XYZ file of C-alpha atoms in Angstrom:
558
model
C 81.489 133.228 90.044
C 79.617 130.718 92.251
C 79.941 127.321 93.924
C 78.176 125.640 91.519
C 80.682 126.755 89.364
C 83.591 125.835 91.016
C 82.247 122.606 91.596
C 81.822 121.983 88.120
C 85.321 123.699 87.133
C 86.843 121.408 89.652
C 85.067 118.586 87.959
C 86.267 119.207 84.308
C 89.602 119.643 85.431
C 90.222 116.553 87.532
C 88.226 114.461 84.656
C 90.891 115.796 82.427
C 93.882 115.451 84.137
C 92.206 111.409 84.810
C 91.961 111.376 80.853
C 95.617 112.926 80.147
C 97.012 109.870 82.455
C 94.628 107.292 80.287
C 95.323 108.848 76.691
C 99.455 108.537 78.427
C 98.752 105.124 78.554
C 96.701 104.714 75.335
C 99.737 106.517 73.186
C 102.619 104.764 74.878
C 100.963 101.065 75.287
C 102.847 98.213 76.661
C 103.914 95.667 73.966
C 102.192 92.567 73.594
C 104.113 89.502 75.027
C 106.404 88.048 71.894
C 105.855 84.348 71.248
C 108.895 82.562 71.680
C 109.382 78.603 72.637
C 109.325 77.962 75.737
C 112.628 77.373 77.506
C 111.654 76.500 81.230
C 112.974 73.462 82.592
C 110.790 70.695 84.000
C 111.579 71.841 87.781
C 110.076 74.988 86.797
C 113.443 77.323 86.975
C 113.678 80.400 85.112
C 114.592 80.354 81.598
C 117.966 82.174 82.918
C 118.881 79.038 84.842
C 121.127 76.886 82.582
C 121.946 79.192 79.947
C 124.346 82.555 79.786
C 122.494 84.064 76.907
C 120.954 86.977 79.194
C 124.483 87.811 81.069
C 126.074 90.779 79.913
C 128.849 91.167 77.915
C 131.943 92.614 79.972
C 132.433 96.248 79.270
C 136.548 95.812 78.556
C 137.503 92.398 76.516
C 139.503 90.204 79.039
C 141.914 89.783 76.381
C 142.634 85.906 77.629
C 141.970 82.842 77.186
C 138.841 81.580 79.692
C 140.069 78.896 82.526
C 138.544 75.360 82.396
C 135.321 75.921 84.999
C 134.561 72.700 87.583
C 130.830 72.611 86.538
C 130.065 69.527 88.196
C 127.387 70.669 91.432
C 124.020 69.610 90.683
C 121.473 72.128 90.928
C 119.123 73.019 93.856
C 117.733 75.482 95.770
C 118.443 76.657 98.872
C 116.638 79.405 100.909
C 117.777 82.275 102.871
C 115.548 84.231 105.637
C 115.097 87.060 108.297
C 111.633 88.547 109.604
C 110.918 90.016 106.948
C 112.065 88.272 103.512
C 112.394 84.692 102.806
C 114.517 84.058 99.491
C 115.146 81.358 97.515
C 118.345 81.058 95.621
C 119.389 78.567 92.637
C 122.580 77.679 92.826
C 122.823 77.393 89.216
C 124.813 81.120 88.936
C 123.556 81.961 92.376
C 120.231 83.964 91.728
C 117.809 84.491 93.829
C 114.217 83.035 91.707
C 112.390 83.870 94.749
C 111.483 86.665 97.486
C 108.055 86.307 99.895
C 107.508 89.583 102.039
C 106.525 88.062 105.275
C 105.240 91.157 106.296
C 102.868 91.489 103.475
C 100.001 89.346 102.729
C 99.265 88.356 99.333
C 95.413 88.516 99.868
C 94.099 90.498 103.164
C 93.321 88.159 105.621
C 94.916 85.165 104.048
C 98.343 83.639 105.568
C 100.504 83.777 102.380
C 103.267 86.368 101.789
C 103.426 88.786 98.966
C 105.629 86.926 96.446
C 107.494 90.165 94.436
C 110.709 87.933 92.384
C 109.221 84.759 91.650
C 109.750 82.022 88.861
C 106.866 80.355 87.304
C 105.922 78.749 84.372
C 104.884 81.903 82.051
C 106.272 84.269 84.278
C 109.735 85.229 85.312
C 111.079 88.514 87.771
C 114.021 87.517 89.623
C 117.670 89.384 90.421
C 120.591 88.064 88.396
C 124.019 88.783 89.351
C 127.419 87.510 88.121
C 131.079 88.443 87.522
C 131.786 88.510 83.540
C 134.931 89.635 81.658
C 137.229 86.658 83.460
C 134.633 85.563 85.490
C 132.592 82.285 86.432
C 129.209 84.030 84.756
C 131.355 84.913 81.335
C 132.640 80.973 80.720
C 130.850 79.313 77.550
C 130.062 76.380 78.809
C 127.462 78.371 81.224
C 127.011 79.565 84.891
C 128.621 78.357 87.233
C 127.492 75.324 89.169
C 127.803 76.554 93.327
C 127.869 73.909 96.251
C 126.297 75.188 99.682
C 126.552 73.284 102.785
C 123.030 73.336 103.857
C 119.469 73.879 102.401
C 118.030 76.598 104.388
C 119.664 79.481 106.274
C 117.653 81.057 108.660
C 118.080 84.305 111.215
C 118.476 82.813 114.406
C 116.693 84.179 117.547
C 118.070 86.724 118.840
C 120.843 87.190 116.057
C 121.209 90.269 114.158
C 121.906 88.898 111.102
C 121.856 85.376 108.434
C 124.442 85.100 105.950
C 124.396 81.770 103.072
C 127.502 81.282 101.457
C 127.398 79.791 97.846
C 131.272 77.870 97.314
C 132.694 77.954 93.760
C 136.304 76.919 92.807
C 137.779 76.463 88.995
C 140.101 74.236 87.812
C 143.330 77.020 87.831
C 143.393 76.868 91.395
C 140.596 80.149 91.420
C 138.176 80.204 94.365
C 134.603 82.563 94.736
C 132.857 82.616 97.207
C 129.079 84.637 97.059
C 127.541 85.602 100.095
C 124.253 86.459 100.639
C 123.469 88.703 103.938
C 120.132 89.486 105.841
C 119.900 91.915 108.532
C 117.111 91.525 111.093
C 113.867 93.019 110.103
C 115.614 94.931 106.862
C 114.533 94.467 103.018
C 118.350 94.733 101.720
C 120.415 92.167 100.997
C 124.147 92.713 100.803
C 125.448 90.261 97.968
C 129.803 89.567 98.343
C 131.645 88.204 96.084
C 135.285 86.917 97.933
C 137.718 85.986 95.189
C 140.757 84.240 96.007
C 143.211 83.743 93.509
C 145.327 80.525 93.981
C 146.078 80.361 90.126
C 149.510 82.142 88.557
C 147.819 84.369 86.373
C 145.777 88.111 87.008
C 142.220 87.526 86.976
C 139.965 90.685 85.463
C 136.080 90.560 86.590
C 134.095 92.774 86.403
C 130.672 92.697 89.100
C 127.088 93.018 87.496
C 123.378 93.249 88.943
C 120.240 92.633 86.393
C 116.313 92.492 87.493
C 115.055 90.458 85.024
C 111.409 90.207 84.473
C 108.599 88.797 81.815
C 107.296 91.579 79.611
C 103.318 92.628 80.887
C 100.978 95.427 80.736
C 101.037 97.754 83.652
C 97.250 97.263 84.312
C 95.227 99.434 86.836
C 92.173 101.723 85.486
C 91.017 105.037 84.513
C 91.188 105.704 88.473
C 93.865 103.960 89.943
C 96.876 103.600 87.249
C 99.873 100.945 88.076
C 103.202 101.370 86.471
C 105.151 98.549 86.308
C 108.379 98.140 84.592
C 111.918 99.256 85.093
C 113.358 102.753 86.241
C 117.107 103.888 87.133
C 118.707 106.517 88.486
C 121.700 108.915 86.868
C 122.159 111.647 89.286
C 125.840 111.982 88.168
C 125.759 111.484 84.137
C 127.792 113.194 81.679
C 124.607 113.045 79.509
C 121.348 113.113 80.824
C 121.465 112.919 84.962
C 118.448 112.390 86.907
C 117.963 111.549 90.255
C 115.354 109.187 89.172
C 113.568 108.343 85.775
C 111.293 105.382 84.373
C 112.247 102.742 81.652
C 108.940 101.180 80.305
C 109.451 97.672 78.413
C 108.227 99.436 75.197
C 111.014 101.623 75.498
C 113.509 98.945 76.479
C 112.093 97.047 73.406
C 112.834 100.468 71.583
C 116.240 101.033 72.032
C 118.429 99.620 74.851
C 119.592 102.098 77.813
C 123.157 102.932 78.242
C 124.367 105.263 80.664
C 127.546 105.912 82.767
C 127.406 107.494 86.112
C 128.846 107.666 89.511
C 126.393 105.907 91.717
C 123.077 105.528 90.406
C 120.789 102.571 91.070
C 118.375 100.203 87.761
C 114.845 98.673 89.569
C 111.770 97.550 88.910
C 108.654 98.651 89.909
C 105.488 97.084 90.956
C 102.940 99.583 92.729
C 103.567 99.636 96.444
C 106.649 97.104 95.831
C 110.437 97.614 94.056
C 113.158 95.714 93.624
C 116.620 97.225 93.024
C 120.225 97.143 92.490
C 121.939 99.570 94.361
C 126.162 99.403 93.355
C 128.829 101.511 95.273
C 128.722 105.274 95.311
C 132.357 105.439 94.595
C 132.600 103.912 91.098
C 131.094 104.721 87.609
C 128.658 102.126 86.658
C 127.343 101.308 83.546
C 123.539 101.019 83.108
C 122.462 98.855 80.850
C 118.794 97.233 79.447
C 118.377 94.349 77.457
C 115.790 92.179 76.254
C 115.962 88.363 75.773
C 112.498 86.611 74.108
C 109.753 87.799 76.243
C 111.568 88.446 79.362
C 113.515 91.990 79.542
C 116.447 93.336 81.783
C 117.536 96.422 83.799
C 120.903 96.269 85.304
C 124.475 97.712 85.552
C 127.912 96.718 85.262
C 130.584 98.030 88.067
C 134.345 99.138 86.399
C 136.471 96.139 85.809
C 138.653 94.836 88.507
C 141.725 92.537 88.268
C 142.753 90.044 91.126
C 146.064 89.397 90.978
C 147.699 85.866 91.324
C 148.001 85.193 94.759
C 145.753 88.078 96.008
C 142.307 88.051 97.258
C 139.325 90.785 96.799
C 136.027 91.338 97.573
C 133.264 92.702 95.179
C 129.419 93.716 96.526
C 126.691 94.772 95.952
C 123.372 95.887 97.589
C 119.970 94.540 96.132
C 116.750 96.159 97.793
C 113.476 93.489 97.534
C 110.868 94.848 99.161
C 107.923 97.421 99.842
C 108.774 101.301 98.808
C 109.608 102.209 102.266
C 110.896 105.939 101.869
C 112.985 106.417 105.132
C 114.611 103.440 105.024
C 115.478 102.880 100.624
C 116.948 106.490 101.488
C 119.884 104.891 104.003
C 120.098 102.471 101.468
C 120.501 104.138 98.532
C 120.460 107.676 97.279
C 117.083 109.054 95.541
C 115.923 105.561 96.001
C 112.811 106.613 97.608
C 111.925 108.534 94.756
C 110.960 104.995 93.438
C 107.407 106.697 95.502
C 106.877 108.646 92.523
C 104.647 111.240 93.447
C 104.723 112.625 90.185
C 105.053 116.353 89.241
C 103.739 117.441 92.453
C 105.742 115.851 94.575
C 106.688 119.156 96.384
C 102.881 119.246 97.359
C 102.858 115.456 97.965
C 105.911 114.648 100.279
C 105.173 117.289 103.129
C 101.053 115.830 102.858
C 102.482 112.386 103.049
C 105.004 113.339 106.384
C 101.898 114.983 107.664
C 100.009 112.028 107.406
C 102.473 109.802 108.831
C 102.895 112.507 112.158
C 99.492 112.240 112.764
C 99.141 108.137 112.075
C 101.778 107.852 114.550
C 99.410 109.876 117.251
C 96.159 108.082 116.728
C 97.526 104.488 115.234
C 94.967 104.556 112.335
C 95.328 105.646 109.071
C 91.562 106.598 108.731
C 91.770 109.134 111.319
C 95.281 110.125 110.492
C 93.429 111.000 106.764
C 90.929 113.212 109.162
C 93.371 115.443 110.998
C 95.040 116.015 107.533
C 91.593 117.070 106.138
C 90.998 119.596 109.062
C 94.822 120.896 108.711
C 94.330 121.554 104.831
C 90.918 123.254 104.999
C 92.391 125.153 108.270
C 95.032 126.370 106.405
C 92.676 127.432 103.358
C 90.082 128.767 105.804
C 91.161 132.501 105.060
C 91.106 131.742 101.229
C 87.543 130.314 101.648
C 86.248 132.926 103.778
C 87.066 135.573 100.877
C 85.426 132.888 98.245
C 82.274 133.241 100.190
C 82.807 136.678 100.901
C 83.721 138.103 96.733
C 80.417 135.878 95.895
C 78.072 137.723 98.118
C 79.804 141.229 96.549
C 79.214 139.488 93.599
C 75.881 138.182 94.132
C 74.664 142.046 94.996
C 75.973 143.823 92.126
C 73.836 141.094 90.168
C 71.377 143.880 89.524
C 73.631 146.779 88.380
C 75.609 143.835 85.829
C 72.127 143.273 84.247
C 71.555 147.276 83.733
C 74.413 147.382 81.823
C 73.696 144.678 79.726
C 69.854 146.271 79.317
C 71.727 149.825 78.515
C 74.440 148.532 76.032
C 72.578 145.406 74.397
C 75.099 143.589 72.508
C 77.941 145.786 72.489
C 79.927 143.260 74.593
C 82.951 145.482 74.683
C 81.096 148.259 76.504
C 79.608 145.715 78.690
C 82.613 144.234 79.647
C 84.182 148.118 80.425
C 81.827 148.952 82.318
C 81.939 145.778 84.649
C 85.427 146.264 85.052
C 84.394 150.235 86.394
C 81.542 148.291 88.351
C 84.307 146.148 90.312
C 87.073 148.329 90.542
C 84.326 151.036 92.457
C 83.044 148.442 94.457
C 86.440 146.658 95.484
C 85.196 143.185 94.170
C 87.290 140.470 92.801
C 85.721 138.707 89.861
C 88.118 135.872 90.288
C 87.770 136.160 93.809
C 85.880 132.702 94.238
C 88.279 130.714 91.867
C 91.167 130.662 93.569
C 90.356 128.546 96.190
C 89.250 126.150 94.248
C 92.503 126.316 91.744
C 94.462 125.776 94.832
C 92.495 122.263 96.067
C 92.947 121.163 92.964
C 97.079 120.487 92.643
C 96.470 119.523 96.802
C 93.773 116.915 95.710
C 95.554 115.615 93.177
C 99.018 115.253 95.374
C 96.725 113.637 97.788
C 95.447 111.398 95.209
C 99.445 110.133 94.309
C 100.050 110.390 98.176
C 97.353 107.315 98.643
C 98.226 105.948 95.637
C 101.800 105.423 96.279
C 101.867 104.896 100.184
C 102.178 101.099 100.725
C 101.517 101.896 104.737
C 98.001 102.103 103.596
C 97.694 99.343 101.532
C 95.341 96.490 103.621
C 95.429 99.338 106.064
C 91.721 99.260 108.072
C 89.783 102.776 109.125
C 86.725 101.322 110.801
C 83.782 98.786 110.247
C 83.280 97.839 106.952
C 86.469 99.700 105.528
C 89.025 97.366 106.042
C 91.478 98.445 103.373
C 91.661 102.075 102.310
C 93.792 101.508 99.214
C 90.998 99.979 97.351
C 87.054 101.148 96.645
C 84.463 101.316 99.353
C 82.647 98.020 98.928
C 79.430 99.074 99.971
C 80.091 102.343 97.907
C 78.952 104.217 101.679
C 81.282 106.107 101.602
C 80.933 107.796 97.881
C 76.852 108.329 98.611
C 77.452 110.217 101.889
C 80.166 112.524 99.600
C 77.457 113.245 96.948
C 74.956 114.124 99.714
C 77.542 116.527 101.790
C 77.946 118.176 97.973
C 74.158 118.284 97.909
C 74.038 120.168 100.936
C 76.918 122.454 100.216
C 75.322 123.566 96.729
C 71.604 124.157 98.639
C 73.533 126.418 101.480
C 75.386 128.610 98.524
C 74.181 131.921 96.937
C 73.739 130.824 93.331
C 72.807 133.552 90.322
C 72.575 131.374 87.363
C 69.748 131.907 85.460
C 70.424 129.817 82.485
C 67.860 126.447 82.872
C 70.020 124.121 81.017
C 73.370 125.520 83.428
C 71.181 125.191 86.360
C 70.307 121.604 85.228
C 73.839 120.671 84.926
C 74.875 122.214 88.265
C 72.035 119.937 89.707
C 73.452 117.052 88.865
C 76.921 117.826 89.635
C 76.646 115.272 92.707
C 75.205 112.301 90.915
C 78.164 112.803 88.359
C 80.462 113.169 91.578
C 78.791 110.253 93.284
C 79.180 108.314 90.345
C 82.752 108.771 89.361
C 83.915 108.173 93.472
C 82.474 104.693 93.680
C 85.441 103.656 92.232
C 88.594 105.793 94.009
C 90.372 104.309 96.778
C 88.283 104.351 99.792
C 90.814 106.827 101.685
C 90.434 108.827 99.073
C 87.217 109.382 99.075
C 86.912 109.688 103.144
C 89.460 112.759 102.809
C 86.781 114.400 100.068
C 83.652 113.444 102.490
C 85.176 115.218 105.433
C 86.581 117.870 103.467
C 82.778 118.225 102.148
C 81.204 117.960 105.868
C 84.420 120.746 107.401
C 82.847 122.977 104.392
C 79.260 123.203 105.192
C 80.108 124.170 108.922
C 82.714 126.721 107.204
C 79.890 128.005 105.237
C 77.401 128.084 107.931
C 80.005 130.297 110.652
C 80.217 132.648 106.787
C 77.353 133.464 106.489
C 76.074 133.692 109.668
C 78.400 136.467 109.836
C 77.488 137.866 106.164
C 73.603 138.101 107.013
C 75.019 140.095 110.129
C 77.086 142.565 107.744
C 74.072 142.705 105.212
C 75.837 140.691 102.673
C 73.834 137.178 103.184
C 72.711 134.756 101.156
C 69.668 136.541 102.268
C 70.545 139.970 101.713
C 68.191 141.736 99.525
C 69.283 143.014 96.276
């Protein structure tokens, strides 16, 4: 078993595992957007804004008669903002339409923020929530109506925190009050509802949190698949627990998700970016999908609570808007940061991705930070390589005696095959010697691949020159031509026996095919494969420099 071979075994087997994800897509496609009338407002606010068709129904029946609701506020919208998130919140049911990552340009280069919720004609993805069963969000004449007393809320310098308070009271006497909290230079947003009951009757709510979005393909390619839809977490379920699962739209359209568990979290995802509802750990939550006309809904609904007369509570809630930030979704929730889904090699992944950051945080670039992890992986595989190299020369010299045996027995392959078995067993040779190495970069490749994929620190993320983004394709394609020429080299420096024309052809243009298919990987990606390419030829050189001394050499005679 040669190189060549490997090469080309490594070849087939990434191509396949890039087809498996495609033919995924291809047998589970995302449902074409329904055609429904169009129910935006002039102002342009989501469909959700003046109607209480997409609020859930309470778990438990309140069992009494609705109070009259003072529905008189006009609506508006006010804005609420830190250092890193600007949102804008309707005050029609008090949901926030709107959240710009400051952070995070939209375009590289360009001023304007990453919008992730956003309400547009067309297009809807904001966070909805409410209290139902008694509550405000439950009453048939619609949401409620909230009065603010300013426009804009904004985190003062030096302040560690901004806070807009949204003022609701009903005719019984029945007072809410939501609160919306920032903290400096965080992504989550603490949501409070403070009820105060004035009237003379027990008031049951019951607290719910929905991320409602327009129905739309996931998009990406053949190289660089993007999920987006909804996803949820069960780690405590009576019936089918997981730390952390997707929910397509198809599926939502399919059947609608219901699941009780202690904890848990619903989100959406959108490549580097989530948005999620995280409730309290203490309480069983129901999780819930729906779908209304185009638009569809993750969410859950916290136990119902009753106020009584007189008394005052407070329900909240957390809601996470922002980039998938894996330290700090896991102080904010628990197995949020699996929402960085790394896939079924995340065991391979994770420790790659903590390397990468330990060295980033060294040389403060993510381009050399790939580097070091190249030299640490093929340093850690140098033993398994040297043995590759090694069980090929073996291999290489018992060429000779293989062919006598095939001359002595002709086409009796079963003595043939016996008697190379006696052949490597006397010699000490591995057949499969040279494989393994090459089965083992392939899993490591591939949790690279998901590592780069899912890491929104490199996204916009410069190396050097013209490669000013590593999350996206060389634009010069430099980058993939030097990686076809390194895998040039490396098959002219290795001990090759094939004989076959037609195999040898193939194996020829192994790096065009190579060359080809990398144009279009994320440039990081392909910088880790060039360098791992370029640490290989001086691996092989120091080899079989110190073969040829033990007589085993690429130019050892046979």
């Amino acid at each position: 078993m040669e190189s060549q071979r490997n090469f080309l075994l490594f070849g087939l087997l990434f191509v396949s595992y890039l087809i498996f994800v495609a033919w995924t897509e291809f047998k589970n496609p995302q449902p074409e957007q329904p055609t429904v009338v169009a129910t935006q407002p002039a102002n342009n606010a989501p469909s959700s804004a003046n109607i209480s068709a997409d609020v859930p129904m309470a778990s438990v029946d309140a069992n009494q008669d609705m109070p009259v609701e003072s529905n008189s506020a006009s609506q508006k919208r006010i804005t609420l903002s830190n250092d890193t998130l600007k949102l804008v919140i309707d005050t029609v049911g008090g949901d926030i339409v709107e959240a710009d990552l400051l952070l995070y340009p939209e375009v590289q280069g360009e001023p304007a923020p990453f919008k992730l919720l956003k309400s547009e004609q067309g297009h809807v993805y904001i966070a909805q929530s409410g209290l139902i069963g008694q509550g405000p969000d439950s009453h048939p004449k619609g949401r409620p109506h909230y009065t603010t007393t300013q426009d804009a809320f904004i985190l003062s310098e030096g302040a560690d925190k901004v806070s807009a308070q949204l003022y609701f009271t009903t005719d019984t006497g029945i007072k809410y009050v939501k609160v919306f909290t920032l903290l400096k230079g965080k992504y989550e947003v603490d949501i409070d509802y403070q009820v105060i009951n004035n009237s003379d009757a027990p008031v049951n709510l019951q607290l719910y949190g929905q991320l409602k979005q327009t129905v739309q393909p996931s998009g990406g390619s053949l190289v660089m698949p993007v999920y987006r839809g909804g996803a949820y977490s069960a780690p405590l379920a009576a019936k089918n627990d997981t730390r952390y699962t997707k929910y397509k739209f198809d599926d939502m359209q399919e059947a609608n998700l219901a699941v009780e568990t202690k904890g848990g979290y619903v989100a959406m995802l959108e490549h580097y970016f989530v948005s999620a509802f995280i409730p309290s750990e203490e309480q069983t939550n129901e999780l819930y999908t729906r779908v209304y006309g185009a638009d569809a809904a993750i969410g859950y609904k916290a136990p119902l609570q009753t106020v009584a007369a007189g008394s005052e509570a407070t329900l909240s809630t957390k809601l996470w808007v922002g980039p998938k930030l894996q330290d700090e979704m896991a102080e904010v929730g628990t197995h949020l940061d699996l929402t960085v889904d790394y896939g079924w090699l995340w065991f391979i992944a994770q420790p790659l991705f903590q390397l990468l950051l330990f060295f980033q945080s060294i040389v403060g670039n993510w381009g050399m930070a790939i580097i070091l992890v190249t030299f640490s992986v093929k340093g850690v595989m140098y033993p398994l390589t040297k043995a590759q190299y090694t069980s090929m020369a073996k291999m290489r010299l018992l060429q000779p005696k293989i062919q006598q045996l095939r001359d002595r027995f002709g086409e009796d392959k079963q003595k043939v095959s016996q008697g190379m078995m006696e052949l490597y067993k006397k010699e000490k040779v591995n057949p499969l010697g040279g494989c393994l190495p090459i089965l083992l970069q392939m899993p490591i490749f591939i949790a690279l691949y998901w590592s780069l994929m899912e890491s929104v620190e490199l996204r916009h993320a410069p190396f050097f020159g013209w490669i000013t983004d590593l999350s996206v394709q060389d634009p010069y394609y430099v980058l993939p031509i030097l990686m076809g020429i390194s895998m040039f080299f490396i098959q002219k420096m290795s001990p090759t026996t094939v004989q076959d024309p037609m195999q040898a052809k193939i194996m020829q243009y192994m790096p065009v095919v190579f060359t080809a298919f990398f144009l279009f990987f994320p440039s990081g990606l392909v910088l880790y494969w060039l360098v791992s390419n370029l640490v290989t030829l001086l691996q092989q050189w120091l080899i079989f420099r110190e073969l040829d001394k033990k007589g085993l050499g690429k130019n050892a005679s046979a």
